[in-house]
Amino acid sequence: MKQLHKQSSIRRDEELPSSQKSPYSPKAFKPRSLPRSINYLFREQRLLFILVGVLIGSTFFILQPTLSRLGTADPSPTNRATIPRSYDQRRLDSAVYQSRSSAKLVGRVPVAIGRRRLRIVVTGGAGFVGSHLVDKIIDRGDEVIVIDNFFTGRKDNLVHQFSNPRFELIRHDVVEPILLEVDQIYHLACPASPVHYKYNPVKTIKTNVMGTLNMLGLAKRVGAKFLLTSTSEVYGDPLEHPQKETYWGNVNPIGERSCYDEGKRTAETLAMDYHRGAGVEVRIARIFNTYGPRMCLDDGRVVSNFVAQAIRKLPLTVYGDGKQTRSFQYVSDLVEGLVALMEGEHVGPFNLGNPGEFTMLELAEVVKETIDSSAAIEFRPNTADDPHKRKPDISKAKELLNWEPKVSLREGLPVMVSDFRNRILNEDEGKGL
């Protein structure tokens, strides 16, 4: 039977004409006259749906601004008259109208957005001048990071800021590097009184050199503005009177005070080298004698010495013949000058001081009048390298910074005396800590 079936199938194949035989192909042939993507678009009217979608989307984006203006338009005067509105609603309408009117002039600015809040570092911010500067910056609405190793600074100077969310305190020595993201750096870190900077002269000059290098490096990395608080001591025992910023000074490079004098001169050099070589935006202030509340009680500077001695019923110690002169500025005037310098466009250096000149004997008499007229004066041998005259020429600061001191010695001294009296009479004070 199998042989019969095979033979019949062979005969049927032979009987089919050759023209009717389908050629062998593993895959049926499909003509490709169009690319697959175009073929896909035309199949099942997909192109039509795409065109309709594009048309609807275009219509929406064209009409949307018009619809939004119509939806937020203020009601006409007739409508406002017919719709009863409360007092608060009328005030809100007026505020919205004023904001829109101003937006047409200055562009669309979100309401209640002022200048960007700055993050500012103050090295030595727990000290006398630094703490007053911190208060000024906080009061204007910026953030402050204080860096201090508390060698001469005191936490008591900043305790009133501890609960402020825009205040931060870091115990750190600027001789070691620190990484922060900030906009401005006020570099005040360094002992400023002879008693303190002579205590460890090597540490003093390291603070002036290495500390300034580290802070300038930080300013370079983050693009911050940098202000160096230098000193009138860079003029040494001056041969020019009053002293201008162009005067190069008369400093003993190997004397007892040179750790401070030459340290500050080197700090100015570093600041200018970073400015010229690395493009750091620097400011240099040369600070003259400053007084006010929060000074250390026994820091060896003449004003604090006289005030503390008079309150304690001790003789006022005058070194030398008492004819050497100083110029005394109140701390608030100095802070205003530092801020004006930082916010200005001029590098400096700038003298920041009060050109009012007093001899040591004249200062002693003013202190006696303010505290105790019966106080005695005691003369002692003068200290080494003590400048005989010191008076700033502040014409440059007047012209370029629009700054000059406003508080006289007789106005500012009673405020300092009140602060000293409260601290000296307190059981925990009187140690200069």
CSV table of C-alpha atoms in Angstrom, one decimal:
chain,number,residue,atom,x,y,z
A,1,MET,CA,0.0,0.0,0.0
A,2,LYS,CA,2.9,2.4,0.8
A,3,GLN,CA,4.3,1.8,-2.6
A,4,LEU,CA,1.0,2.6,-4.3
A,5,HIS,CA,0.6,5.8,-2.3
A,6,LYS,CA,4.1,7.0,-3.3
A,7,GLN,CA,3.4,6.2,-7.0
A,8,SER,CA,0.1,8.1,-7.0
A,9,SER,CA,1.7,11.2,-5.5
A,10,ILE,CA,4.5,11.0,-8.0
A,11,ARG,CA,2.0,10.9,-10.9
A,12,ARG,CA,0.1,13.8,-9.6
A,13,ASP,CA,3.3,15.9,-9.4
A,14,GLU,CA,4.1,14.9,-12.9
A,15,GLU,CA,0.7,15.9,-14.2
A,16,LEU,CA,1.0,19.5,-12.9
A,17,PRO,CA,2.4,21.9,-15.5
A,18,SER,CA,5.7,23.4,-14.7
A,19,SER,CA,4.2,26.9,-14.8
A,20,GLN,CA,1.9,26.1,-11.8
A,21,LYS,CA,4.7,24.9,-9.6
A,22,SER,CA,5.6,27.5,-6.8
A,23,PRO,CA,9.3,28.1,-6.5
A,24,TYR,CA,10.8,27.2,-3.1
A,25,SER,CA,11.4,30.0,-0.7
A,26,PRO,CA,11.9,29.8,3.1
A,27,LYS,CA,10.2,33.3,3.5
A,28,ALA,CA,7.4,34.8,1.4
A,29,PHE,CA,8.6,37.8,-0.6
A,30,LYS,CA,7.2,41.2,0.6
A,31,PRO,CA,7.9,44.2,-1.6
A,32,ARG,CA,9.4,47.2,0.4
A,33,SER,CA,8.6,50.3,-1.6
A,34,LEU,CA,8.6,52.6,1.5
A,35,PRO,CA,10.6,52.8,4.7
A,36,ARG,CA,9.1,51.0,7.7
A,37,SER,CA,8.5,54.3,9.7
A,38,ILE,CA,6.6,55.9,6.8
A,39,ASN,CA,4.7,52.7,6.2
A,40,TYR,CA,3.8,52.7,9.9
A,41,LEU,CA,2.5,56.2,9.8
A,42,PHE,CA,0.2,55.6,6.9
A,43,ARG,CA,-1.2,52.3,8.2
A,44,GLU,CA,-4.6,52.5,10.0
A,45,GLN,CA,-4.7,56.4,9.7
A,46,ARG,CA,-2.1,57.0,12.3
A,47,LEU,CA,-0.8,60.1,10.5
A,48,LEU,CA,-4.3,61.7,10.8
A,49,PHE,CA,-4.3,61.2,14.6
A,50,ILE,CA,-0.8,62.7,14.9
A,51,LEU,CA,-1.8,65.8,12.9
A,52,VAL,CA,-5.0,66.3,15.0
A,53,GLY,CA,-2.9,66.0,18.3
A,54,VAL,CA,-0.4,68.6,17.1
A,55,LEU,CA,-3.3,70.9,16.1
A,56,ILE,CA,-4.9,70.6,19.6
A,57,GLY,CA,-1.6,71.2,21.4
A,58,SER,CA,-0.8,74.3,19.3
A,59,THR,CA,-4.2,75.7,20.0
A,60,PHE,CA,-3.9,75.2,23.7
A,61,PHE,CA,-0.5,77.0,23.9
A,62,ILE,CA,-1.6,79.8,21.8
A,63,LEU,CA,-4.8,80.5,23.8
A,64,GLN,CA,-3.4,79.8,27.3
A,65,PRO,CA,-1.8,83.2,28.0
A,66,THR,CA,-5.0,85.0,26.9
A,67,LEU,CA,-7.2,82.7,29.1
A,68,SER,CA,-4.9,83.3,32.1
A,69,ARG,CA,-5.1,87.1,31.7
A,70,LEU,CA,-8.9,86.9,31.5
A,71,GLY,CA,-9.1,84.7,34.5
A,72,THR,CA,-6.9,86.9,36.7
A,73,ALA,CA,-8.1,90.3,35.5
A,74,ASP,CA,-9.3,92.6,38.2
A,75,PRO,CA,-13.1,93.2,38.2
A,76,SER,CA,-14.3,96.4,36.6
A,77,PRO,CA,-15.3,99.3,38.8
A,78,THR,CA,-19.0,98.4,38.2
A,79,ASN,CA,-18.4,94.9,39.3
A,80,ARG,CA,-16.6,96.0,42.4
A,81,ALA,CA,-19.4,98.2,43.3
A,82,THR,CA,-21.9,95.5,43.1
A,83,ILE,CA,-20.0,92.8,44.9
A,84,PRO,CA,-19.7,93.5,48.7
A,85,ARG,CA,-16.1,93.1,49.8
A,86,SER,CA,-14.5,93.2,53.2
A,87,TYR,CA,-11.8,95.7,54.3
A,88,ASP,CA,-9.1,93.0,54.2
A,89,GLN,CA,-10.1,91.9,50.7
A,90,ARG,CA,-9.9,95.5,49.5
A,91,ARG,CA,-6.4,95.9,51.0
A,92,LEU,CA,-5.4,92.6,49.3
A,93,ASP,CA,-6.7,93.9,45.9
A,94,SER,CA,-4.7,97.1,46.4
A,95,ALA,CA,-1.5,95.2,47.2
A,96,VAL,CA,-1.9,93.0,44.2
A,97,TYR,CA,-2.5,96.0,41.9
A,98,GLN,CA,0.6,97.8,43.3
A,99,SER,CA,2.8,94.7,42.9
A,100,ARG,CA,1.6,94.2,39.3
A,101,SER,CA,2.2,97.9,38.5
A,102,SER,CA,5.8,97.6,39.8
A,103,ALA,CA,6.3,94.3,38.0
A,104,LYS,CA,5.6,96.1,34.7
A,105,LEU,CA,8.5,98.5,35.5
A,106,VAL,CA,11.1,96.2,37.0
A,107,GLY,CA,10.2,92.8,35.8
A,108,ARG,CA,8.6,89.9,37.6
A,109,VAL,CA,10.3,89.8,41.0
A,110,PRO,CA,8.8,87.6,43.8
A,111,VAL,CA,7.3,89.5,46.7
A,112,ALA,CA,9.4,89.9,49.8
A,113,ILE,CA,12.6,88.8,48.1
A,114,GLY,CA,15.5,91.3,48.8
A,115,ARG,CA,19.2,90.9,48.4
A,116,ARG,CA,20.8,87.4,48.9
A,117,ARG,CA,21.7,86.6,52.5
A,118,LEU,CA,25.5,86.5,52.8
A,119,ARG,CA,27.5,84.0,54.8
A,120,ILE,CA,30.4,85.8,56.5
A,121,VAL,CA,33.4,84.5,58.5
A,122,VAL,CA,34.8,86.6,61.2
A,123,THR,CA,38.1,85.2,62.6
A,124,GLY,CA,38.7,86.4,66.1
A,125,GLY,CA,35.0,87.1,66.3
A,126,ALA,CA,34.9,86.5,70.1
A,127,GLY,CA,37.3,89.3,70.8
A,128,PHE,CA,36.6,93.0,71.5
A,129,VAL,CA,36.3,94.4,68.0
A,130,GLY,CA,35.2,91.1,66.4
A,131,SER,CA,32.1,90.7,68.7
A,132,HIS,CA,30.9,94.2,67.8
A,133,LEU,CA,31.4,93.4,64.1
A,134,VAL,CA,29.4,90.2,64.5
A,135,ASP,CA,26.5,92.1,66.0
A,136,LYS,CA,26.6,94.6,63.1
A,137,ILE,CA,26.4,91.8,60.5
A,138,ILE,CA,23.7,89.9,62.3
A,139,ASP,CA,21.6,93.0,62.7
A,140,ARG,CA,21.6,93.6,59.0
A,141,GLY,CA,20.3,90.1,58.3
A,142,ASP,CA,23.4,88.1,57.2
A,143,GLU,CA,24.8,84.8,58.5
A,144,VAL,CA,28.0,84.8,60.6
A,145,ILE,CA,30.5,82.0,61.3
A,146,VAL,CA,32.9,83.0,64.1
A,147,ILE,CA,36.3,81.3,64.3
A,148,ASP,CA,38.2,81.8,67.5
A,149,ASN,CA,40.6,79.9,69.7
A,150,PHE,CA,39.7,82.0,72.8
A,151,PHE,CA,43.3,83.0,73.6
A,152,THR,CA,42.0,86.6,74.1
A,153,GLY,CA,38.4,86.3,73.0
A,154,ARG,CA,35.6,85.5,75.4
A,155,LYS,CA,32.4,83.6,74.9
A,156,ASP,CA,30.6,86.2,77.1
A,157,ASN,CA,31.1,88.7,74.3
A,158,LEU,CA,28.8,86.5,72.0
A,159,VAL,CA,26.5,84.8,74.5
A,160,HIS,CA,23.6,87.0,73.4
A,161,GLN,CA,23.9,85.5,69.9
A,162,PHE,CA,23.9,81.8,70.8
A,163,SER,CA,20.2,81.3,70.1
A,164,ASN,CA,20.3,83.1,66.8
A,165,PRO,CA,19.9,80.6,63.9
A,166,ARG,CA,22.1,82.9,61.7
A,167,PHE,CA,25.0,82.6,64.1
A,168,GLU,CA,27.6,79.8,64.4
A,169,LEU,CA,30.7,79.5,66.6
A,170,ILE,CA,33.7,77.3,65.8
A,171,ARG,CA,36.6,76.8,68.2
A,172,HIS,CA,39.5,76.7,65.8
A,173,ASP,CA,43.0,78.2,65.5
A,174,VAL,CA,43.6,79.9,62.1
A,175,VAL,CA,47.1,78.6,62.1
A,176,GLU,CA,45.5,75.3,61.0
A,177,PRO,CA,43.5,75.3,57.7
A,178,ILE,CA,39.7,75.1,57.6
A,179,LEU,CA,37.3,74.4,54.8
A,180,LEU,CA,34.1,76.5,54.6
A,181,GLU,CA,31.7,77.9,52.0
A,182,VAL,CA,31.5,81.6,52.6
A,183,ASP,CA,31.0,84.9,50.7
A,184,GLN,CA,33.2,87.3,52.8
A,185,ILE,CA,36.0,86.9,55.3
A,186,TYR,CA,36.9,89.4,58.0
A,187,HIS,CA,40.3,88.4,59.3
A,188,LEU,CA,40.7,89.8,62.8
A,189,ALA,CA,42.4,86.9,64.5
A,190,CYS,CA,45.5,88.0,66.4
A,191,PRO,CA,46.3,89.3,69.9
A,192,ALA,CA,46.3,93.1,69.6
A,193,SER,CA,47.6,94.3,73.0
A,194,PRO,CA,51.3,94.2,74.1
A,195,VAL,CA,50.6,92.1,77.1
A,196,HIS,CA,49.1,89.4,75.0
A,197,TYR,CA,51.2,89.4,71.8
A,198,LYS,CA,54.4,89.5,73.9
A,199,TYR,CA,53.3,86.5,75.9
A,200,ASN,CA,54.1,84.2,73.0
A,201,PRO,CA,55.8,86.1,70.2
A,202,VAL,CA,56.4,83.1,68.0
A,203,LYS,CA,52.7,82.2,68.2
A,204,THR,CA,51.8,85.8,67.4
A,205,ILE,CA,53.9,85.9,64.2
A,206,LYS,CA,52.6,82.5,63.2
A,207,THR,CA,49.0,83.7,63.6
A,208,ASN,CA,49.8,86.7,61.4
A,209,VAL,CA,51.6,84.7,58.7
A,210,MET,CA,50.2,81.2,58.7
A,211,GLY,CA,46.7,82.3,59.8
A,212,THR,CA,46.6,84.9,57.0
A,213,LEU,CA,47.9,82.4,54.5
A,214,ASN,CA,45.2,79.9,55.4
A,215,MET,CA,42.4,82.5,55.3
A,216,LEU,CA,43.6,83.9,51.9
A,217,GLY,CA,43.8,80.3,50.6
A,218,LEU,CA,40.2,79.8,51.7
A,219,ALA,CA,39.2,83.1,50.0
A,220,LYS,CA,40.9,81.9,46.8
A,221,ARG,CA,39.2,78.5,46.8
A,222,VAL,CA,35.6,79.7,47.3
A,223,GLY,CA,35.9,83.2,45.6
A,224,ALA,CA,35.2,85.1,48.8
A,225,LYS,CA,36.1,88.8,49.5
A,226,PHE,CA,38.9,89.1,52.1
A,227,LEU,CA,39.4,91.9,54.6
A,228,LEU,CA,42.6,92.1,56.6
A,229,THR,CA,42.6,94.1,59.8
A,230,SER,CA,46.2,95.4,59.9
A,231,THR,CA,47.3,98.0,62.4
A,232,SER,CA,48.8,101.5,62.8
A,233,GLU,CA,51.8,99.6,64.3
A,234,VAL,CA,53.1,99.0,60.8
A,235,TYR,CA,54.3,102.7,60.9
A,236,GLY,CA,56.4,101.9,63.9
A,237,ASP,CA,57.8,105.0,65.7
A,238,PRO,CA,56.8,107.3,62.8
A,239,LEU,CA,59.0,110.0,61.4
A,240,GLU,CA,55.9,111.4,59.6
A,241,HIS,CA,53.1,113.1,61.4
A,242,PRO,CA,50.2,112.5,60.9
A,243,GLN,CA,50.7,109.2,59.2
A,244,LYS,CA,49.3,108.7,55.6
A,245,GLU,CA,48.9,105.3,53.9
A,246,THR,CA,51.8,106.1,51.6
A,247,TYR,CA,54.2,106.2,54.6
A,248,TRP,CA,56.4,103.0,54.7
A,249,GLY,CA,57.1,103.2,58.5
A,250,ASN,CA,60.0,103.1,60.9
A,251,VAL,CA,59.8,99.7,62.5
A,252,ASN,CA,62.5,97.8,64.5
A,253,PRO,CA,62.5,94.3,62.9
A,254,ILE,CA,64.2,92.7,65.9
A,255,GLY,CA,62.5,94.5,68.8
A,256,GLU,CA,60.1,93.2,71.4
A,257,ARG,CA,57.1,94.4,69.4
A,258,SER,CA,58.3,93.1,66.0
A,259,CYS,CA,56.3,89.9,66.3
A,260,TYR,CA,53.2,92.0,66.0
A,261,ASP,CA,54.5,94.9,63.9
A,262,GLU,CA,56.4,92.9,61.3
A,263,GLY,CA,53.8,90.1,61.4
A,264,LYS,CA,51.1,92.6,60.3
A,265,ARG,CA,53.4,94.0,57.6
A,266,THR,CA,54.0,90.5,56.3
A,267,ALA,CA,50.2,89.9,56.4
A,268,GLU,CA,49.7,93.0,54.2
A,269,THR,CA,52.3,91.7,51.8
A,270,LEU,CA,50.6,88.3,51.5
A,271,ALA,CA,47.2,89.9,50.9
A,272,MET,CA,48.5,92.0,48.1
A,273,ASP,CA,50.4,89.1,46.5
A,274,TYR,CA,47.2,87.0,46.5
A,275,HIS,CA,45.4,90.0,45.0
A,276,ARG,CA,47.9,90.6,42.2
A,277,GLY,CA,48.8,86.9,41.6
A,278,ALA,CA,45.6,85.0,42.3
A,279,GLY,CA,42.9,87.6,41.7
A,280,VAL,CA,41.6,87.5,45.3
A,281,GLU,CA,39.5,90.5,46.1
A,282,VAL,CA,41.2,91.9,49.2
A,283,ARG,CA,40.7,94.9,51.5
A,284,ILE,CA,43.3,96.2,54.0
A,285,ALA,CA,42.4,98.3,57.0
A,286,ARG,CA,45.1,99.9,59.3
A,287,ILE,CA,43.4,100.2,62.7
A,288,PHE,CA,44.4,102.9,65.2
A,289,ASN,CA,43.8,102.8,68.9
A,290,THR,CA,40.2,101.7,69.6
A,291,TYR,CA,38.2,101.6,72.9
A,292,GLY,CA,34.8,100.6,74.1
A,293,PRO,CA,32.8,98.0,76.0
A,294,ARG,CA,34.0,94.3,76.0
A,295,MET,CA,37.7,95.2,76.0
A,296,CYS,CA,39.8,92.9,78.2
A,297,LEU,CA,40.1,94.4,81.6
A,298,ASP,CA,43.8,94.0,81.9
A,299,ASP,CA,45.1,93.9,78.4
A,300,GLY,CA,47.8,96.5,78.8
A,301,ARG,CA,46.3,99.1,76.5
A,302,VAL,CA,46.2,102.6,77.9
A,303,VAL,CA,42.5,103.3,77.9
A,304,SER,CA,41.5,99.9,79.5
A,305,ASN,CA,44.4,100.3,82.0
A,306,PHE,CA,43.3,103.8,83.1
A,307,VAL,CA,39.6,102.9,83.4
A,308,ALA,CA,40.2,99.6,85.3
A,309,GLN,CA,42.7,101.3,87.6
A,310,ALA,CA,40.3,104.2,88.4
A,311,ILE,CA,37.4,101.9,89.1
A,312,ARG,CA,39.6,99.8,91.4
A,313,LYS,CA,40.9,102.9,93.2
A,314,LEU,CA,44.4,102.4,92.0
A,315,PRO,CA,46.9,105.0,90.7
A,316,LEU,CA,46.8,105.6,86.9
A,317,THR,CA,50.1,104.4,85.6
A,318,VAL,CA,51.7,106.6,82.9
A,319,TYR,CA,54.8,105.3,81.2
A,320,GLY,CA,57.6,107.7,80.3
A,321,ASP,CA,56.9,111.4,80.6
A,322,GLY,CA,53.3,111.1,79.4
A,323,LYS,CA,53.7,113.4,76.5
A,324,GLN,CA,53.5,110.6,73.9
A,325,THR,CA,50.3,110.9,71.9
A,326,ARG,CA,47.6,108.6,70.7
A,327,SER,CA,44.3,108.9,68.8
A,328,PHE,CA,41.3,107.0,70.2
A,329,GLN,CA,38.3,105.9,68.2
A,330,TYR,CA,35.1,104.3,69.6
A,331,VAL,CA,34.5,100.7,68.5
A,332,SER,CA,31.2,101.5,66.7
A,333,ASP,CA,33.0,104.0,64.4
A,334,LEU,CA,35.6,101.3,63.6
A,335,VAL,CA,33.0,98.7,62.8
A,336,GLU,CA,31.2,101.1,60.4
A,337,GLY,CA,34.6,101.7,58.7
A,338,LEU,CA,35.3,98.0,58.3
A,339,VAL,CA,31.9,97.4,56.7
A,340,ALA,CA,32.3,100.4,54.4
A,341,LEU,CA,35.7,99.1,53.3
A,342,MET,CA,34.4,95.6,52.7
A,343,GLU,CA,31.4,96.7,50.7
A,344,GLY,CA,33.4,99.3,48.7
A,345,GLU,CA,35.5,98.9,45.6
A,346,HIS,CA,38.9,100.0,46.9
A,347,VAL,CA,41.6,97.7,48.1
A,348,GLY,CA,43.4,100.1,50.4
A,349,PRO,CA,45.2,100.2,52.7
A,350,PHE,CA,43.0,102.7,54.6
A,351,ASN,CA,43.7,104.3,57.9
A,352,LEU,CA,40.7,103.8,60.2
A,353,GLY,CA,41.1,105.9,63.3
A,354,ASN,CA,40.0,109.2,65.1
A,355,PRO,CA,42.4,112.0,64.2
A,356,GLY,CA,41.7,113.6,67.6
A,357,GLU,CA,45.1,113.5,69.3
A,358,PHE,CA,45.6,113.2,73.1
A,359,THR,CA,48.7,112.9,75.2
A,360,MET,CA,48.7,110.2,77.9
A,361,LEU,CA,48.4,112.9,80.6
A,362,GLU,CA,45.4,114.4,78.9
A,363,LEU,CA,43.8,111.0,78.6
A,364,ALA,CA,44.4,110.4,82.3
A,365,GLU,CA,42.7,113.7,83.2
A,366,VAL,CA,39.6,112.7,81.1
A,367,VAL,CA,39.4,109.4,82.8
A,368,LYS,CA,39.7,111.1,86.2
A,369,GLU,CA,36.9,113.5,85.3
A,370,THR,CA,34.7,110.5,84.2
A,371,ILE,CA,35.3,108.1,87.1
A,372,ASP,CA,37.2,109.5,90.1
A,373,SER,CA,38.6,113.0,90.2
A,374,SER,CA,40.8,112.1,93.2
A,375,ALA,CA,42.6,109.3,91.4
A,376,ALA,CA,46.4,109.6,91.6
A,377,ILE,CA,48.8,109.4,88.6
A,378,GLU,CA,52.0,107.2,88.9
A,379,PHE,CA,54.9,107.5,86.4
A,380,ARG,CA,56.8,104.4,85.3
A,381,PRO,CA,59.7,103.8,82.9
A,382,ASN,CA,58.6,103.7,79.3
A,383,THR,CA,58.4,100.4,77.4
A,384,ALA,CA,60.8,99.5,74.5
A,385,ASP,CA,60.0,100.8,71.0
A,386,ASP,CA,56.9,102.7,72.3
A,387,PRO,CA,55.9,105.1,69.5
A,388,HIS,CA,56.1,108.8,70.5
A,389,LYS,CA,53.3,110.0,68.2
A,390,ARG,CA,50.4,108.4,66.6
A,391,LYS,CA,47.7,110.2,64.6
A,392,PRO,CA,46.0,109.0,61.4
A,393,ASP,CA,45.5,111.0,58.3
A,394,ILE,CA,42.0,109.7,57.2
A,395,SER,CA,41.5,111.9,54.2
A,396,LYS,CA,41.6,108.8,51.9
A,397,ALA,CA,38.8,107.1,53.9
A,398,LYS,CA,36.7,110.3,53.8
A,399,GLU,CA,37.0,110.6,50.1
A,400,LEU,CA,36.8,107.0,48.9
A,401,LEU,CA,34.7,105.3,51.7
A,402,ASN,CA,32.7,108.3,52.8
A,403,TRP,CA,33.7,107.4,56.3
A,404,GLU,CA,34.8,109.3,59.4
A,405,PRO,CA,34.4,108.8,63.1
A,406,LYS,CA,31.4,110.4,64.9
A,407,VAL,CA,31.8,109.5,68.6
A,408,SER,CA,34.2,111.7,70.6
A,409,LEU,CA,36.2,110.4,73.5
A,410,ARG,CA,34.1,112.2,76.1
A,411,GLU,CA,31.0,110.6,74.6
A,412,GLY,CA,32.2,107.1,74.2
A,413,LEU,CA,34.3,106.8,77.4
A,414,PRO,CA,31.3,106.7,79.8
A,415,VAL,CA,29.8,103.8,78.0
A,416,MET,CA,33.0,101.8,78.4
A,417,VAL,CA,33.3,102.8,82.0
A,418,SER,CA,29.8,101.5,82.7
A,419,ASP,CA,30.7,98.1,81.1
A,420,PHE,CA,34.0,97.9,83.0
A,421,ARG,CA,32.3,98.8,86.3
A,422,ASN,CA,29.7,96.1,85.9
A,423,ARG,CA,32.3,93.5,85.1
A,424,ILE,CA,34.8,94.5,87.8
A,425,LEU,CA,32.2,94.5,90.5
A,426,ASN,CA,31.0,91.1,89.4
A,427,GLU,CA,32.6,88.3,91.4
A,428,ASP,CA,33.5,86.3,88.3
A,429,GLU,CA,35.3,89.2,86.6
A,430,GLY,CA,38.4,91.2,87.2
A,431,LYS,CA,40.9,88.6,85.8
A,432,GLY,CA,41.0,89.7,82.2
A,433,LEU,CA,39.7,86.4,81.0
